[in-house]
Amino acid sequence: MTSRPEHLPERLALISDVQAAEYISTGLLAGREGIPSIALNKVVEPLPDDDARWQLHRVRDLLDDALGKFRDERPTAADAWLAPRLHATLRLTRREAAEKRFWTYMALGVAPDYVVWRHLSEPRADGSRGGVARDRFVGAHYKQTFARLWWAAELFRDGPDYRPAVVACGNQDMLNSALRLDIVDHRPTALALVGLMEKGSVRTGREVNALTRAVNAAAATLMYDVIAPDTEPDGEPLRDWIAGAASALPVPRNTLPEGPEEERVPADAVHGLIAHFEELFADAAVRGRTSEERD
């Protein structure tokens, strides 16, 4: 299995897809090889030295703890634990999080061993196993190992409260399908999807996929931001949260961290959408659901 990089620099960095391609070998994807970290760190673009957020050891320590905590469990179990803690450790703006080169460096320069552990395919019946998909290192935000967790925590948190994000990340179908959809940029919509999971209205992966398809299709004619308005955005709490990174303690491992003290999502907007989404789901086509079950 891919081992932890032996030579880690002090700070995070950026690396382009073109530069990264040289290091994404067949052996790495199969979990047989590591990354020549000294060579890789010679070609990266450094981040500013005066920003405490770019201290590499904080995020690497977090990933080491995740590996230790979930080593004997199914790797998918780590997502709900790691997502809020990764978000609270990095303290990024959305613009910074949209920088693909940042996440590529996280995967190759910081924790290729975590990527392989988390996404190496399950053994086949004959004992063989496929490799890690390349997009877990360099893919879109909804596929790349660390970007998908950060964005899930960002889109599903309720102001400083990460509990809805934990629920969302605890269901792989919600995590994999919802992040592809623009509708989750609307906070009441994102929390209403989680609310249906918490109520038990949707349970299985098939039901989650049917729900997200139905809600996304209805968005073509219904403006969710009009029927369920959110509060006006205020950037000051996020700026204060980022400014506090230099003095912040490592995120707690046994309790949830707190995000920026942004205003919470209006409860009436969420409740109204939950009721509406339940109606959409009742008529949705769920693979394997009979007409009697729908009624």
Tab-separated table of C-alpha atoms in Angstrom:
chain	number	residue	atom	x	y	z
A	1	MET	CA	0.000	0.000	0.000
A	2	THR	CA	1.173	3.538	-0.753
A	3	SER	CA	3.131	4.894	2.200
A	4	ARG	CA	3.132	8.298	3.856
A	5	PRO	CA	5.496	10.740	2.078
A	6	GLU	CA	8.895	10.712	3.768
A	7	HIS	CA	9.851	14.309	3.036
A	8	LEU	CA	7.090	16.783	3.764
A	9	PRO	CA	7.740	20.529	3.463
A	10	GLU	CA	6.460	23.002	6.011
A	11	ARG	CA	3.842	24.617	3.796
A	12	LEU	CA	1.131	23.703	1.337
A	13	ALA	CA	1.557	24.533	-2.329
A	14	LEU	CA	-0.042	24.392	-5.776
A	15	ILE	CA	0.616	21.981	-8.624
A	16	SER	CA	-0.950	21.941	-12.078
A	17	ASP	CA	-2.506	18.939	-13.777
A	18	VAL	CA	0.278	18.952	-16.355
A	19	GLN	CA	2.961	18.794	-13.662
A	20	ALA	CA	0.963	16.275	-11.638
A	21	ALA	CA	0.615	13.872	-14.564
A	22	GLU	CA	4.280	12.885	-14.267
A	23	TYR	CA	3.684	11.575	-10.738
A	24	ILE	CA	0.378	9.747	-11.222
A	25	SER	CA	1.824	6.406	-12.189
A	26	THR	CA	0.126	3.076	-12.698
A	27	GLY	CA	1.915	1.893	-9.572
A	28	LEU	CA	0.528	4.776	-7.521
A	29	LEU	CA	-3.031	4.113	-8.718
A	30	ALA	CA	-2.611	0.444	-7.872
A	31	GLY	CA	-1.347	1.276	-4.391
A	32	ARG	CA	2.113	-0.220	-5.036
A	33	GLU	CA	4.175	2.970	-5.246
A	34	GLY	CA	4.547	6.226	-3.409
A	35	ILE	CA	5.375	9.740	-4.561
A	36	PRO	CA	8.991	10.977	-4.963
A	37	SER	CA	8.164	13.935	-2.750
A	38	ILE	CA	11.506	15.727	-3.031
A	39	ALA	CA	11.237	15.816	-6.820
A	40	LEU	CA	7.568	16.813	-6.706
A	41	ASN	CA	8.174	19.718	-4.348
A	42	LYS	CA	10.769	21.158	-6.716
A	43	VAL	CA	8.108	21.899	-9.330
A	44	VAL	CA	5.255	23.215	-7.169
A	45	GLU	CA	4.168	26.830	-6.798
A	46	PRO	CA	4.526	27.996	-3.178
A	47	LEU	CA	1.748	29.718	-1.274
A	48	PRO	CA	2.380	32.933	0.732
A	49	ASP	CA	4.673	32.391	3.720
A	50	ASP	CA	2.818	34.878	5.935
A	51	ASP	CA	-0.495	32.971	6.037
A	52	ALA	CA	-0.820	30.495	8.900
A	53	ARG	CA	-3.448	28.523	6.993
A	54	TRP	CA	-0.812	27.042	4.714
A	55	GLN	CA	1.014	25.164	7.464
A	56	LEU	CA	1.129	21.646	6.099
A	57	HIS	CA	1.546	19.773	9.371
A	58	ARG	CA	-1.923	20.728	10.650
A	59	VAL	CA	-3.764	19.067	7.815
A	60	ARG	CA	-1.353	16.143	7.660
A	61	ASP	CA	-1.822	15.502	11.396
A	62	LEU	CA	-5.581	15.507	10.848
A	63	LEU	CA	-5.291	12.956	8.045
A	64	ASP	CA	-2.998	10.766	10.151
A	65	ASP	CA	-5.650	10.772	12.873
A	66	ALA	CA	-8.360	9.874	10.347
A	67	LEU	CA	-6.268	6.952	9.093
A	68	GLY	CA	-5.694	5.744	12.635
A	69	LYS	CA	-9.338	6.104	13.631
A	70	PHE	CA	-10.840	4.368	10.593
A	71	ARG	CA	-8.064	1.985	9.557
A	72	ASP	CA	-10.103	-1.079	10.549
A	73	GLU	CA	-13.425	0.206	9.201
A	74	ARG	CA	-14.799	0.696	5.722
A	75	PRO	CA	-12.990	3.750	4.275
A	76	THR	CA	-16.309	5.408	3.409
A	77	ALA	CA	-16.949	5.790	7.151
A	78	ALA	CA	-14.189	8.407	7.338
A	79	ASP	CA	-15.952	10.948	5.108
A	80	ALA	CA	-18.500	12.218	7.630
A	81	TRP	CA	-15.810	12.561	10.302
A	82	LEU	CA	-13.201	14.201	8.094
A	83	ALA	CA	-15.276	16.648	6.041
A	84	PRO	CA	-16.107	19.204	8.778
A	85	ARG	CA	-12.652	18.910	10.335
A	86	LEU	CA	-10.901	19.426	7.007
A	87	HIS	CA	-13.080	22.463	6.334
A	88	ALA	CA	-12.393	23.947	9.765
A	89	THR	CA	-8.658	23.245	9.530
A	90	LEU	CA	-8.121	24.886	6.147
A	91	ARG	CA	-10.453	27.905	6.562
A	92	LEU	CA	-10.667	28.698	2.858
A	93	THR	CA	-12.819	31.141	0.953
A	94	ARG	CA	-14.877	29.658	-1.858
A	95	ARG	CA	-12.616	31.374	-4.358
A	96	GLU	CA	-9.573	29.732	-2.794
A	97	ALA	CA	-11.346	26.378	-2.706
A	98	ALA	CA	-12.072	26.684	-6.437
A	99	GLU	CA	-8.310	26.556	-7.107
A	100	LYS	CA	-7.900	23.063	-8.520
A	101	ARG	CA	-4.115	23.113	-8.132
A	102	PHE	CA	-4.500	23.365	-4.356
A	103	TRP	CA	-6.435	20.109	-4.101
A	104	THR	CA	-4.091	18.342	-6.520
A	105	TYR	CA	-1.191	19.200	-4.229
A	106	MET	CA	-3.160	18.004	-1.215
A	107	ALA	CA	-3.602	14.635	-2.904
A	108	LEU	CA	-0.080	14.215	-4.302
A	109	GLY	CA	2.112	16.305	-2.050
A	110	VAL	CA	0.421	15.893	1.330
A	111	ALA	CA	-1.448	12.589	1.473
A	112	PRO	CA	-1.312	10.235	-1.511
A	113	ASP	CA	-1.476	7.403	1.008
A	114	TYR	CA	-4.852	8.661	2.238
A	115	VAL	CA	-6.205	8.909	-1.311
A	116	VAL	CA	-5.187	5.320	-2.044
A	117	TRP	CA	-6.539	4.020	1.279
A	118	ARG	CA	-9.859	5.795	0.811
A	119	HIS	CA	-10.485	5.024	-2.845
A	120	LEU	CA	-8.698	1.799	-3.736
A	121	SER	CA	-11.425	-0.478	-5.055
A	122	GLU	CA	-12.693	-3.440	-3.085
A	123	PRO	CA	-11.154	-6.864	-3.846
A	124	ARG	CA	-12.904	-8.889	-6.540
A	125	ALA	CA	-14.105	-12.456	-6.038
A	126	ASP	CA	-10.792	-13.792	-7.359
A	127	GLY	CA	-8.820	-11.666	-4.884
A	128	SER	CA	-7.647	-9.107	-7.444
A	129	ARG	CA	-8.615	-5.472	-7.218
A	130	GLY	CA	-8.758	-2.477	-9.498
A	131	GLY	CA	-6.862	0.719	-8.906
A	132	VAL	CA	-7.744	4.186	-7.705
A	133	ALA	CA	-9.477	6.325	-10.312
A	134	ARG	CA	-7.219	9.108	-11.546
A	135	ASP	CA	-9.847	11.741	-10.814
A	136	ARG	CA	-9.476	11.064	-7.090
A	137	PHE	CA	-6.159	12.898	-7.440
A	138	VAL	CA	-6.909	15.491	-10.131
A	139	GLY	CA	-10.664	15.393	-10.768
A	140	ALA	CA	-13.514	17.853	-10.488
A	141	HIS	CA	-14.571	19.157	-7.085
A	142	TYR	CA	-17.243	16.487	-6.726
A	143	LYS	CA	-14.772	13.651	-7.405
A	144	GLN	CA	-11.372	14.712	-6.061
A	145	THR	CA	-10.685	13.151	-2.663
A	146	PHE	CA	-10.291	16.285	-0.563
A	147	ALA	CA	-12.168	18.869	-2.630
A	148	ARG	CA	-15.396	16.840	-2.419
A	149	LEU	CA	-15.219	16.744	1.380
A	150	TRP	CA	-14.426	20.445	1.736
A	151	TRP	CA	-17.270	21.448	-0.586
A	152	ALA	CA	-19.705	19.096	1.123
A	153	ALA	CA	-18.917	20.693	4.483
A	154	GLU	CA	-19.230	24.155	2.970
A	155	LEU	CA	-22.521	23.600	1.179
A	156	PHE	CA	-24.313	21.569	3.858
A	157	ARG	CA	-23.239	23.399	7.023
A	158	ASP	CA	-25.764	25.628	8.787
A	159	GLY	CA	-23.643	28.666	9.578
A	160	PRO	CA	-21.186	27.462	12.236
A	161	ASP	CA	-23.024	24.135	12.665
A	162	TYR	CA	-21.517	21.212	10.754
A	163	ARG	CA	-24.108	18.651	11.853
A	164	PRO	CA	-26.079	18.737	8.567
A	165	ALA	CA	-22.828	18.183	6.677
A	166	VAL	CA	-22.118	15.112	8.789
A	167	VAL	CA	-25.520	13.691	7.823
A	168	ALA	CA	-24.964	14.428	4.137
A	169	CYS	CA	-21.469	12.930	4.106
A	170	GLY	CA	-22.732	9.834	5.876
A	171	ASN	CA	-24.622	8.847	2.738
A	172	GLN	CA	-22.376	8.241	-0.276
A	173	ASP	CA	-25.232	8.722	-2.731
A	174	MET	CA	-26.039	12.154	-1.319
A	175	LEU	CA	-22.364	13.085	-1.307
A	176	ASN	CA	-21.820	11.850	-4.860
A	177	SER	CA	-24.999	13.186	-6.480
A	178	ALA	CA	-25.800	16.461	-4.726
A	179	LEU	CA	-22.340	18.007	-5.164
A	180	ARG	CA	-22.831	17.898	-8.932
A	181	LEU	CA	-25.960	20.051	-8.739
A	182	ASP	CA	-26.126	23.843	-8.695
A	183	ILE	CA	-29.241	23.717	-6.509
A	184	VAL	CA	-27.181	22.941	-3.378
A	185	ASP	CA	-25.624	26.406	-3.625
A	186	HIS	CA	-28.959	27.526	-2.158
A	187	ARG	CA	-28.608	26.839	1.550
A	188	PRO	CA	-32.287	26.102	2.338
A	189	THR	CA	-32.355	23.556	-0.494
A	190	ALA	CA	-29.238	21.812	0.786
A	191	LEU	CA	-30.586	21.645	4.328
A	192	ALA	CA	-34.007	20.469	3.137
A	193	LEU	CA	-32.354	17.507	1.390
A	194	VAL	CA	-30.628	16.661	4.675
A	195	GLY	CA	-33.888	17.182	6.536
A	196	LEU	CA	-35.589	14.467	4.495
A	197	MET	CA	-32.790	12.073	5.405
A	198	GLU	CA	-33.114	12.952	9.086
A	199	LYS	CA	-36.880	12.379	8.982
A	200	GLY	CA	-36.361	8.992	7.390
A	201	SER	CA	-38.355	9.998	4.321
A	202	VAL	CA	-35.413	8.867	2.189
A	203	ARG	CA	-33.134	6.085	3.362
A	204	THR	CA	-31.590	4.039	0.591
A	205	GLY	CA	-29.153	5.127	-2.058
A	206	ARG	CA	-31.821	4.642	-4.727
A	207	GLU	CA	-34.182	6.912	-2.826
A	208	VAL	CA	-31.541	9.603	-2.384
A	209	ASN	CA	-30.736	9.525	-6.094
A	210	ALA	CA	-34.419	9.712	-7.000
A	211	LEU	CA	-34.922	12.636	-4.624
A	212	THR	CA	-32.015	14.683	-5.960
A	213	ARG	CA	-33.109	14.053	-9.558
A	214	ALA	CA	-36.661	15.151	-8.795
A	215	VAL	CA	-35.595	18.271	-6.892
A	216	ASN	CA	-33.123	19.235	-9.596
A	217	ALA	CA	-35.679	18.726	-12.375
A	218	ALA	CA	-38.268	20.834	-10.556
A	219	ALA	CA	-35.726	23.656	-10.251
A	220	ALA	CA	-36.193	24.270	-13.975
A	221	THR	CA	-39.622	25.756	-13.242
A	222	LEU	CA	-39.471	26.585	-9.526
A	223	MET	CA	-37.090	29.210	-8.170
A	224	TYR	CA	-36.206	27.827	-4.771
A	225	ASP	CA	-34.463	31.032	-3.749
A	226	VAL	CA	-37.757	32.877	-4.284
A	227	ILE	CA	-40.127	30.468	-2.540
A	228	ALA	CA	-37.625	29.823	0.269
A	229	PRO	CA	-35.421	32.919	0.612
A	230	ASP	CA	-32.145	32.748	2.470
A	231	THR	CA	-30.613	35.524	4.561
A	232	GLU	CA	-28.446	38.091	2.828
A	233	PRO	CA	-24.807	36.977	2.794
A	234	ASP	CA	-22.395	38.744	5.155
A	235	GLY	CA	-18.706	38.196	4.515
A	236	GLU	CA	-17.458	39.590	7.825
A	237	PRO	CA	-17.855	36.407	9.943
A	238	LEU	CA	-15.873	34.429	7.359
A	239	ARG	CA	-13.139	37.059	7.257
A	240	ASP	CA	-12.922	37.025	11.052
A	241	TRP	CA	-12.782	33.214	11.070
A	242	ILE	CA	-9.976	33.180	8.537
A	243	ALA	CA	-8.089	35.881	10.429
A	244	GLY	CA	-8.245	33.705	13.552
A	245	ALA	CA	-6.447	30.808	11.898
A	246	ALA	CA	-3.045	31.845	13.245
A	247	SER	CA	-4.141	31.474	16.873
A	248	ALA	CA	-6.596	28.601	16.419
A	249	LEU	CA	-5.986	25.289	18.161
A	250	PRO	CA	-6.103	22.085	16.111
A	251	VAL	CA	-9.702	21.090	15.433
A	252	PRO	CA	-11.213	18.755	18.057
A	253	ARG	CA	-11.166	15.072	17.185
A	254	ASN	CA	-13.978	13.877	19.460
A	255	THR	CA	-16.446	16.743	19.088
A	256	LEU	CA	-17.457	18.743	16.051
A	257	PRO	CA	-15.562	21.963	15.329
A	258	GLU	CA	-17.398	25.206	14.737
A	259	GLY	CA	-17.418	27.017	11.434
A	260	PRO	CA	-17.611	30.764	10.827
A	261	GLU	CA	-20.280	32.537	12.865
A	262	GLU	CA	-22.480	33.207	9.872
A	263	GLU	CA	-26.226	33.590	10.258
A	264	ARG	CA	-28.065	30.281	10.229
A	265	VAL	CA	-30.457	29.289	7.482
A	266	PRO	CA	-34.051	30.460	8.140
A	267	ALA	CA	-35.882	27.483	9.653
A	268	ASP	CA	-39.201	28.310	7.982
A	269	ALA	CA	-37.540	28.272	4.548
A	270	VAL	CA	-36.081	24.832	5.227
A	271	HIS	CA	-39.334	23.416	6.613
A	272	GLY	CA	-41.295	24.724	3.643
A	273	LEU	CA	-38.934	23.063	1.194
A	274	ILE	CA	-38.955	19.795	3.136
A	275	ALA	CA	-42.720	19.608	2.701
A	276	HIS	CA	-42.437	20.459	-0.984
A	277	PHE	CA	-39.635	17.967	-1.606
A	278	GLU	CA	-41.643	15.226	0.116
A	279	GLU	CA	-44.372	15.768	-2.467
A	280	LEU	CA	-41.849	15.627	-5.296
A	281	PHE	CA	-40.341	12.449	-3.899
A	282	ALA	CA	-43.741	10.773	-3.553
A	283	ASP	CA	-44.127	10.965	-7.331
A	284	ALA	CA	-40.501	10.222	-8.148
A	285	ALA	CA	-39.450	7.054	-9.921
A	286	VAL	CA	-37.362	4.999	-7.507
A	287	ARG	CA	-35.762	1.945	-9.051
A	288	GLY	CA	-37.206	-1.132	-7.365
A	289	ARG	CA	-40.114	0.706	-5.697
A	290	THR	CA	-43.542	-0.689	-6.504
A	291	SER	CA	-46.607	1.402	-7.171
A	292	GLU	CA	-48.089	0.171	-3.897
A	293	GLU	CA	-45.054	1.399	-1.991
A	294	ARG	CA	-45.324	4.771	-3.738
A	295	ASP	CA	-48.957	5.102	-2.745
